Amino acid sequence: MQKLTEILDRPIVLVGLMGAGKSTVGRRLARRLGLPFVDSDVAIEEAAGSSTAELFERYGERDFRDGERRLVARLVDGTVRVIATGGGAFIDPRTRELLNERAITVWLDASIEVLAERTGRRNNRPLLQKGNRAETLSRLSEERQPMYQEAQIHIRSGDGAHGDVVEAIVAALQDHLAQ
């Protein structure tokens, strides 16, 4: 593991739909690599003094994404760390370009069934407040998949152990950095 962390020269950024495991896996990956961890949603909430849901309601998705882009740009300032982004961060073309230039992007991809189950545990997802959760996630997945596919690494995140996902990311990082 020391060799991998010695050759990392930029942050590792986890992208994907809400419920894919970005925060949980991100914390474990950071611990495994001995790196700091930042959850961009938490950082936004701390900076604004409001929850993501409140910010969405108050300013709308467009303004929220603009602020999110500025915050993410600060997070990829060259410090080597693991960053979990919000589900929509990578959808913004400017954010996606910035992340692919200044970080190693990892798309965590999970089935709609897994996403629906995980996001059903808490009621803090603004885009899932109305309508059928699985239908909304399916629509978002279809809309966002082309953008997520631009991530440098693609990892399936199923309903198995998070440790297995972490190990898959570590192996993919080693392969990616060996190129």
XYZ file of N, CA and C in Angstrom:
537
model
N 0.817 -1.193 0.000
C 0.000 0.000 0.000
C 0.864 1.261 0.000
N 1.991 1.187 0.661
C 2.860 2.354 0.710
C 3.259 2.782 -0.694
N 3.555 1.810 -1.571
C 3.958 2.152 -2.931
C 2.859 2.934 -3.643
N 1.606 2.504 -3.503
C 0.498 3.194 -4.154
C 0.386 4.620 -3.632
N 0.428 4.799 -2.327
C 0.289 6.155 -1.791
C 1.486 7.026 -2.142
N 2.639 6.416 -2.358
C 3.821 7.198 -2.760
C 3.703 7.737 -4.181
N 2.984 7.022 -5.047
C 2.887 7.478 -6.436
C 1.618 8.290 -6.708
N 0.699 8.328 -5.748
C -0.491 9.169 -5.916
C -0.069 10.627 -5.886
N -0.454 11.365 -6.907
C -0.059 12.774 -6.981
C -1.263 13.707 -7.060
N -2.450 13.151 -6.896
C -3.674 13.956 -6.959
C -4.788 13.254 -6.188
N -5.853 13.966 -5.916
C -6.950 13.355 -5.154
C -7.643 12.239 -5.921
N -8.290 11.382 -5.177
C -9.158 10.342 -5.721
C -10.579 10.819 -5.453
N -11.384 10.924 -6.505
C -12.736 11.462 -6.368
C -13.745 10.384 -6.763
N -14.653 10.078 -5.836
C -15.694 9.094 -6.087
C -16.936 9.803 -6.604
N -17.464 9.308 -7.724
C -18.661 9.868 -8.342
C -19.674 8.749 -8.538
N -20.916 9.121 -8.750
C -21.971 8.145 -8.979
C -23.274 8.594 -8.354
N -24.311 7.840 -8.603
C -25.635 8.187 -8.089
C -25.680 8.116 -6.571
N -26.643 8.823 -5.996
C -26.856 8.752 -4.555
C -27.148 7.304 -4.171
N -26.525 6.872 -3.081
C -26.715 5.501 -2.621
C -25.699 4.517 -3.168
N -24.814 4.967 -4.051
C -23.821 4.049 -4.631
C -22.733 3.671 -3.627
N -22.627 4.426 -2.540
C -21.638 4.103 -1.511
C -20.449 5.034 -1.478
N -20.551 6.184 -2.110
C -19.402 7.088 -2.212
C -18.861 7.501 -0.845
N -19.735 7.869 0.074
C -19.278 8.317 1.391
C -18.741 7.161 2.226
N -19.484 6.085 2.300
C -19.067 4.937 3.105
C -17.790 4.315 2.557
N -17.769 4.052 1.267
C -16.581 3.463 0.635
C -15.425 4.461 0.672
N -15.735 5.741 0.467
C -14.699 6.771 0.492
C -13.972 6.819 1.827
N -14.723 6.771 2.927
C -14.097 6.758 4.258
C -13.186 5.548 4.418
N -13.682 4.398 3.998
C -12.891 3.162 4.134
C -11.665 3.171 3.225
N -11.830 3.692 2.021
C -10.704 3.784 1.084
C -9.637 4.719 1.652
N -10.059 5.852 2.171
C -9.109 6.807 2.762
C -8.349 6.153 3.917
N -9.069 5.447 4.757
C -8.419 4.747 5.887
C -7.424 3.714 5.370
N -7.835 2.962 4.353
C -6.976 1.906 3.777
C -5.698 2.496 3.192
N -5.811 3.697 2.586
C -4.655 4.330 1.954
C -3.909 5.277 2.892
N -4.462 5.506 4.082
C -3.834 6.439 5.013
C -3.932 7.883 4.549
N -5.041 8.218 3.910
C -5.253 9.567 3.362
C -6.422 10.244 4.066
N -6.466 11.574 4.019
C -7.640 12.282 4.542
C -8.857 12.018 3.666
N -10.037 12.169 4.264
C -11.302 11.978 3.550
C -12.145 13.240 3.676
N -12.789 13.627 2.577
C -13.724 14.751 2.574
C -14.985 14.328 1.826
N -16.128 14.590 2.440
C -17.417 14.394 1.780
C -17.873 15.774 1.317
N -18.008 15.982 0.021
C -18.323 17.318 -0.485
C -19.687 17.808 -0.008
N -20.657 16.903 0.162
C -21.964 17.331 0.665
C -21.840 17.884 2.086
N -21.060 17.217 2.921
C -20.839 17.691 4.293
C -20.111 19.031 4.270
N -19.110 19.154 3.402
C -18.362 20.407 3.294
C -19.269 21.555 2.854
N -20.195 21.283 1.936
C -21.151 22.304 1.486
C -22.049 22.714 2.649
N -22.565 21.719 3.373
C -23.453 22.011 4.497
C -22.739 22.827 5.572
N -21.479 22.469 5.848
C -20.718 23.214 6.850
C -20.458 24.645 6.396
N -20.116 24.820 5.124
C -19.831 26.162 4.603
C -21.086 27.033 4.591
N -22.241 26.433 4.277
C -23.483 27.196 4.155
C -24.256 27.294 5.461
N -23.961 26.401 6.392
C -24.722 26.390 7.643
C -26.139 25.882 7.463
N -26.383 25.123 6.402
C -27.708 24.563 6.105
C -27.537 23.178 5.509
N -28.589 22.383 5.578
C -28.547 21.054 4.978
C -28.637 21.169 3.459
N -28.215 20.118 2.787
C -28.306 20.076 1.331
C -29.758 20.258 0.888
N -30.679 19.595 1.587
C -32.096 19.701 1.236
C -32.577 21.149 1.362
N -32.163 21.842 2.428
C -32.555 23.243 2.603
C -31.959 24.119 1.507
N -30.710 23.865 1.160
C -30.057 24.653 0.108
C -30.746 24.448 -1.237
N -31.113 23.194 -1.525
C -31.823 22.873 -2.766
C -33.149 23.637 -2.815
N -33.863 23.599 -1.688
C -35.169 24.237 -1.632
C -35.046 25.762 -1.738
N -34.077 26.322 -1.066
C -33.912 27.769 -1.026
C -33.402 28.340 -2.344
N -32.414 27.663 -2.961
C -31.742 28.238 -4.135
C -32.037 27.512 -5.446
N -32.575 26.320 -5.381
C -32.817 25.541 -6.582
C -31.574 24.744 -6.971
N -31.788 23.758 -7.825
C -30.687 22.857 -8.187
C -29.577 23.579 -8.941
N -29.939 24.484 -9.848
C -28.909 25.156 -10.655
C -27.920 25.940 -9.786
N -28.427 26.748 -8.872
C -27.540 27.520 -7.999
C -26.776 26.612 -7.051
N -27.438 25.549 -6.580
C -26.740 24.593 -5.720
C -25.547 23.991 -6.457
N -25.754 23.570 -7.705
C -24.677 22.953 -8.492
C -23.539 23.940 -8.756
N -23.874 25.195 -8.925
C -22.842 26.211 -9.130
C -21.955 26.324 -7.884
N -22.577 26.391 -6.724
C -21.809 26.441 -5.479
C -21.023 25.167 -5.251
N -21.636 24.045 -5.603
C -20.966 22.751 -5.464
C -19.709 22.705 -6.336
N -19.813 23.217 -7.568
C -18.666 23.230 -8.472
C -17.512 24.035 -7.891
N -17.820 25.199 -7.330
C -16.774 26.037 -6.730
C -16.119 25.341 -5.539
N -16.925 24.680 -4.716
C -16.371 23.977 -3.557
C -15.500 22.797 -4.003
N -15.985 22.027 -4.961
C -15.211 20.877 -5.453
C -13.887 21.347 -6.050
N -13.897 22.473 -6.732
C -12.652 23.022 -7.301
C -11.641 23.301 -6.193
N -12.115 23.781 -5.048
C -11.204 24.014 -3.919
C -10.698 22.699 -3.329
N -11.547 21.679 -3.330
C -11.162 20.388 -2.741
C -10.090 19.666 -3.562
N -10.032 19.924 -4.865
C -9.027 19.270 -5.710
C -7.855 20.219 -5.947
N -7.417 20.844 -4.889
C -6.358 21.854 -4.951
C -4.957 21.260 -5.027
N -4.853 19.964 -5.172
C -3.538 19.336 -5.249
C -3.246 18.462 -4.049
N -4.016 18.618 -2.975
C -3.840 17.773 -1.802
C -4.293 16.359 -2.137
N -3.465 15.382 -1.862
C -3.828 13.996 -2.127
C -4.750 13.533 -1.005
N -5.983 13.214 -1.371
C -6.996 12.780 -0.420
C -8.087 12.043 -1.180
N -9.025 11.490 -0.453
C -10.190 10.840 -1.050
C -11.378 11.774 -0.851
N -12.112 12.020 -1.947
C -13.250 12.932 -1.914
C -14.481 12.188 -2.431
N -15.555 12.223 -1.641
C -16.851 11.707 -2.093
C -17.675 12.908 -2.534
N -18.155 12.887 -3.775
C -18.965 13.988 -4.276
C -20.444 13.653 -4.170
N -21.276 14.683 -4.275
C -22.706 14.463 -4.361
C -23.045 13.798 -5.681
N -24.192 13.147 -5.731
C -24.573 12.390 -6.916
C -24.634 13.194 -8.199
N -24.928 14.498 -8.103
C -25.053 15.309 -9.300
C -23.827 16.119 -9.664
N -22.807 16.096 -8.823
C -21.629 16.946 -9.057
C -20.980 16.676 -10.407
N -20.824 15.420 -10.770
C -20.100 15.038 -11.984
C -20.910 15.313 -13.249
N -22.180 15.670 -13.073
C -23.050 15.924 -14.211
C -22.734 17.276 -14.839
N -22.314 18.222 -14.014
C -21.951 19.542 -14.518
C -20.716 19.405 -15.404
N -20.773 19.837 -16.669
C -19.637 19.634 -17.581
C -18.339 20.276 -17.087
N -18.446 21.444 -16.468
C -17.228 22.112 -15.982
C -16.630 21.361 -14.798
N -17.488 20.860 -13.918
C -17.002 20.075 -12.775
C -16.365 18.783 -13.267
N -17.027 18.119 -14.205
C -16.513 16.848 -14.741
C -15.143 17.051 -15.386
N -15.008 18.103 -16.178
C -13.723 18.384 -16.822
C -12.637 18.673 -15.784
N -12.964 19.496 -14.814
C -12.024 19.837 -13.754
C -11.563 18.585 -13.005
N -12.523 17.741 -12.629
C -12.181 16.535 -11.863
C -11.337 15.575 -12.693
N -11.677 15.400 -13.958
C -10.894 14.487 -14.788
C -9.493 15.024 -15.069
N -9.304 16.340 -15.006
C -7.977 16.928 -15.209
C -7.124 16.898 -13.946
N -7.746 17.126 -12.782
C -6.977 17.340 -11.557
C -7.114 16.246 -10.514
N -7.811 15.170 -10.852
C -8.019 14.081 -9.894
C -8.097 12.757 -10.639
N -8.150 11.695 -9.886
C -8.459 10.383 -10.453
C -9.924 10.137 -10.113
N -10.762 10.026 -11.135
C -12.196 9.870 -10.912
C -12.582 8.398 -10.956
N -13.394 8.009 -9.969
C -13.842 6.626 -9.829
C -15.362 6.629 -9.778
N -15.986 6.003 -10.769
C -17.442 5.889 -10.808
C -17.850 4.640 -10.036
N -18.590 4.839 -8.946
C -19.200 3.722 -8.225
C -20.588 3.523 -8.806
N -20.819 2.370 -9.351
C -22.034 2.051 -10.091
C -22.762 0.919 -9.369
N -24.024 1.128 -9.036
C -24.815 0.105 -8.349
C -26.158 -0.056 -9.050
N -26.794 -1.188 -8.821
C -28.104 -1.443 -9.431
C -29.159 -0.522 -8.806
N -30.241 -0.326 -9.518
C -31.341 0.508 -9.029
C -31.901 -0.085 -7.733
N -31.978 -1.397 -7.645
C -32.502 -2.036 -6.427
C -31.639 -1.693 -5.218
N -30.323 -1.769 -5.379
C -29.405 -1.436 -4.283
C -29.513 0.042 -3.938
N -29.547 0.900 -4.957
C -29.657 2.340 -4.723
C -30.950 2.677 -3.981
N -32.061 2.087 -4.409
C -33.358 2.366 -3.774
C -33.350 1.916 -2.319
N -32.779 0.771 -2.053
C -32.727 0.274 -0.672
C -31.867 1.186 0.190
N -30.698 1.548 -0.298
C -29.786 2.386 0.491
C -30.347 3.789 0.715
N -30.922 4.395 -0.317
C -31.436 5.756 -0.163
C -32.722 5.784 0.654
N -33.368 4.648 0.818
C -34.579 4.570 1.618
C -34.308 4.583 3.111
N -33.064 4.442 3.508
C -32.715 4.415 4.931
C -32.847 5.782 5.594
N -32.695 6.848 4.787
C -32.811 8.221 5.311
C -33.619 9.051 4.323
N -34.238 10.077 4.823
C -35.092 10.912 3.985
C -34.424 12.267 3.746
N -33.169 12.258 3.306
C -32.417 13.513 3.150
C -31.966 13.754 1.715
N -32.620 13.148 0.761
C -32.242 13.280 -0.650
C -33.265 14.151 -1.368
N -32.914 15.404 -1.673
C -33.901 16.322 -2.273
C -34.552 15.790 -3.542
N -33.801 15.125 -4.386
C -34.369 14.657 -5.658
C -35.281 13.439 -5.486
N -35.296 12.861 -4.282
C -36.131 11.676 -4.045
C -37.313 11.972 -3.134
N -37.597 13.250 -2.919
C -38.680 13.625 -2.005
C -40.059 13.360 -2.591
N -40.184 13.362 -3.904
C -41.486 13.174 -4.545
C -41.419 11.988 -5.497
N -42.528 11.279 -5.585
C -42.618 10.189 -6.547
C -42.005 8.895 -6.048
N -41.966 7.940 -6.933
C -41.440 6.606 -6.640
C -39.910 6.640 -6.669
N -39.298 6.252 -5.567
C -37.834 6.293 -5.417
C -37.128 5.505 -6.525
N -37.538 4.285 -6.773
C -36.871 3.449 -7.783
C -37.032 4.035 -9.181
N -38.216 4.563 -9.483
C -38.439 5.170 -10.798
C -37.560 6.409 -10.982
N -37.474 7.237 -9.946
C -36.635 8.433 -10.020
C -35.178 8.046 -10.200
N -34.716 7.067 -9.434
C -33.325 6.613 -9.555
C -33.053 6.022 -10.930
N -34.013 5.287 -11.465
C -33.853 4.708 -12.800
C -33.733 5.813 -13.852
N -34.569 6.835 -13.738
C -34.511 7.962 -14.676
C -33.176 8.692 -14.546
N -32.761 8.974 -13.309
C -31.481 9.655 -13.090
C -30.324 8.823 -13.635
N -30.382 7.518 -13.420
C -29.325 6.641 -13.916
C -29.231 6.714 -15.434
N -30.375 6.655 -16.085
C -30.386 6.711 -17.550
C -29.844 8.057 -18.054
N -30.241 9.140 -17.396
C -29.788 10.475 -17.805
C -28.299 10.684 -17.542
N -27.822 10.184 -16.418
C -26.470 10.500 -15.972
C -25.403 9.508 -16.397
N -25.795 8.317 -16.779
C -24.809 7.295 -17.118
C -23.788 7.754 -18.150
N -24.185 8.441 -19.217
C -23.174 8.884 -20.194
C -22.098 9.782 -19.562
N -22.494 10.584 -18.582
C -21.506 11.444 -17.921
C -20.630 10.639 -16.969
N -21.252 9.763 -16.193
C -20.475 8.932 -15.268
C -19.459 8.068 -16.016
N -19.805 7.661 -17.238
C -18.898 6.830 -18.024
C -17.599 7.552 -18.386
N -17.572 8.880 -18.219
C -16.355 9.634 -18.488
C -15.353 9.556 -17.339
N -15.752 8.959 -16.222
C -14.808 8.758 -15.112
C -13.688 7.833 -15.578
N -12.533 8.000 -15.000
C -11.359 7.241 -15.420
C -11.401 5.772 -14.993
N -12.102 5.493 -13.902
C -12.208 4.124 -13.375
C -13.680 3.829 -13.116
N -14.110 2.611 -13.438
C -15.499 2.190 -13.233
C -15.501 0.980 -12.306
N -16.211 1.088 -11.181
C -16.289 0.011 -10.197
C -17.751 -0.290 -9.901
N -18.126 -1.565 -9.944
C -19.482 -1.969 -9.551
C -19.542 -2.028 -8.024
N -20.568 -1.409 -7.467
C -20.797 -1.409 -6.032
C -22.134 -2.083 -5.792
N -22.092 -3.324 -5.384
C -23.337 -4.064 -5.183
C -23.750 -4.087 -3.737
N -24.463 -5.141 -3.374
C -24.920 -5.241 -1.995
C -23.963 -6.078 -1.145
N -22.764 -6.329 -1.662
C -21.751 -7.064 -0.909
C -21.011 -6.166 0.069
N -19.924 -6.679 0.588
C -19.148 -5.956 1.595
C -18.466 -4.733 0.990
N -18.500 -3.643 1.742
C -17.820 -2.422 1.295
C -16.318 -2.649 1.155
N -15.772 -3.525 1.981
C -14.345 -3.835 1.906
C -13.957 -4.393 0.546
N -14.851 -5.168 -0.062
C -14.579 -5.714 -1.394
C -14.513 -4.596 -2.437
N -15.377 -3.600 -2.286
C -15.372 -2.462 -3.211
C -14.076 -1.670 -3.039
N -13.664 -1.477 -1.792
C -12.408 -0.774 -1.514
C -11.248 -1.500 -2.182
N -11.187 -2.804 -2.043
C -10.087 -3.571 -2.647
C -10.137 -3.502 -4.168
N -11.345 -3.487 -4.740
C -11.468 -3.344 -6.200
C -10.948 -1.979 -6.644
N -11.218 -0.942 -5.862
C -10.720 0.396 -6.198
C -9.202 0.434 -6.096
N -8.651 -0.146 -5.045
C -7.198 -0.158 -4.866
C -6.541 -0.843 -6.061
N -7.064 -1.997 -6.478
C -6.500 -2.709 -7.625
C -6.618 -1.868 -8.898
N -7.776 -1.228 -9.086
C -7.975 -0.389 -10.278
C -7.057 0.824 -10.262
N -6.831 1.410 -9.083
C -5.897 2.539 -8.969
C -4.482 2.117 -9.351
N -4.072 0.948 -8.876
C -2.745 0.457 -9.207
C -2.603 0.269 -10.711
N -3.616 -0.315 -11.343
C -3.598 -0.490 -12.795
C -3.581 0.859 -13.518
N -4.422 1.768 -13.065
C -4.542 3.084 -13.684
C -3.220 3.847 -13.610
N -2.563 3.803 -12.465
C -1.331 4.544 -12.281
C -0.132 3.884 -12.969
N -0.257 2.600 -13.291
C 0.815 1.876 -13.978
C 0.828 2.193 -15.466
N -0.247 2.782 -15.977
C -0.343 3.067 -17.420
C 0.588 4.181 -17.830
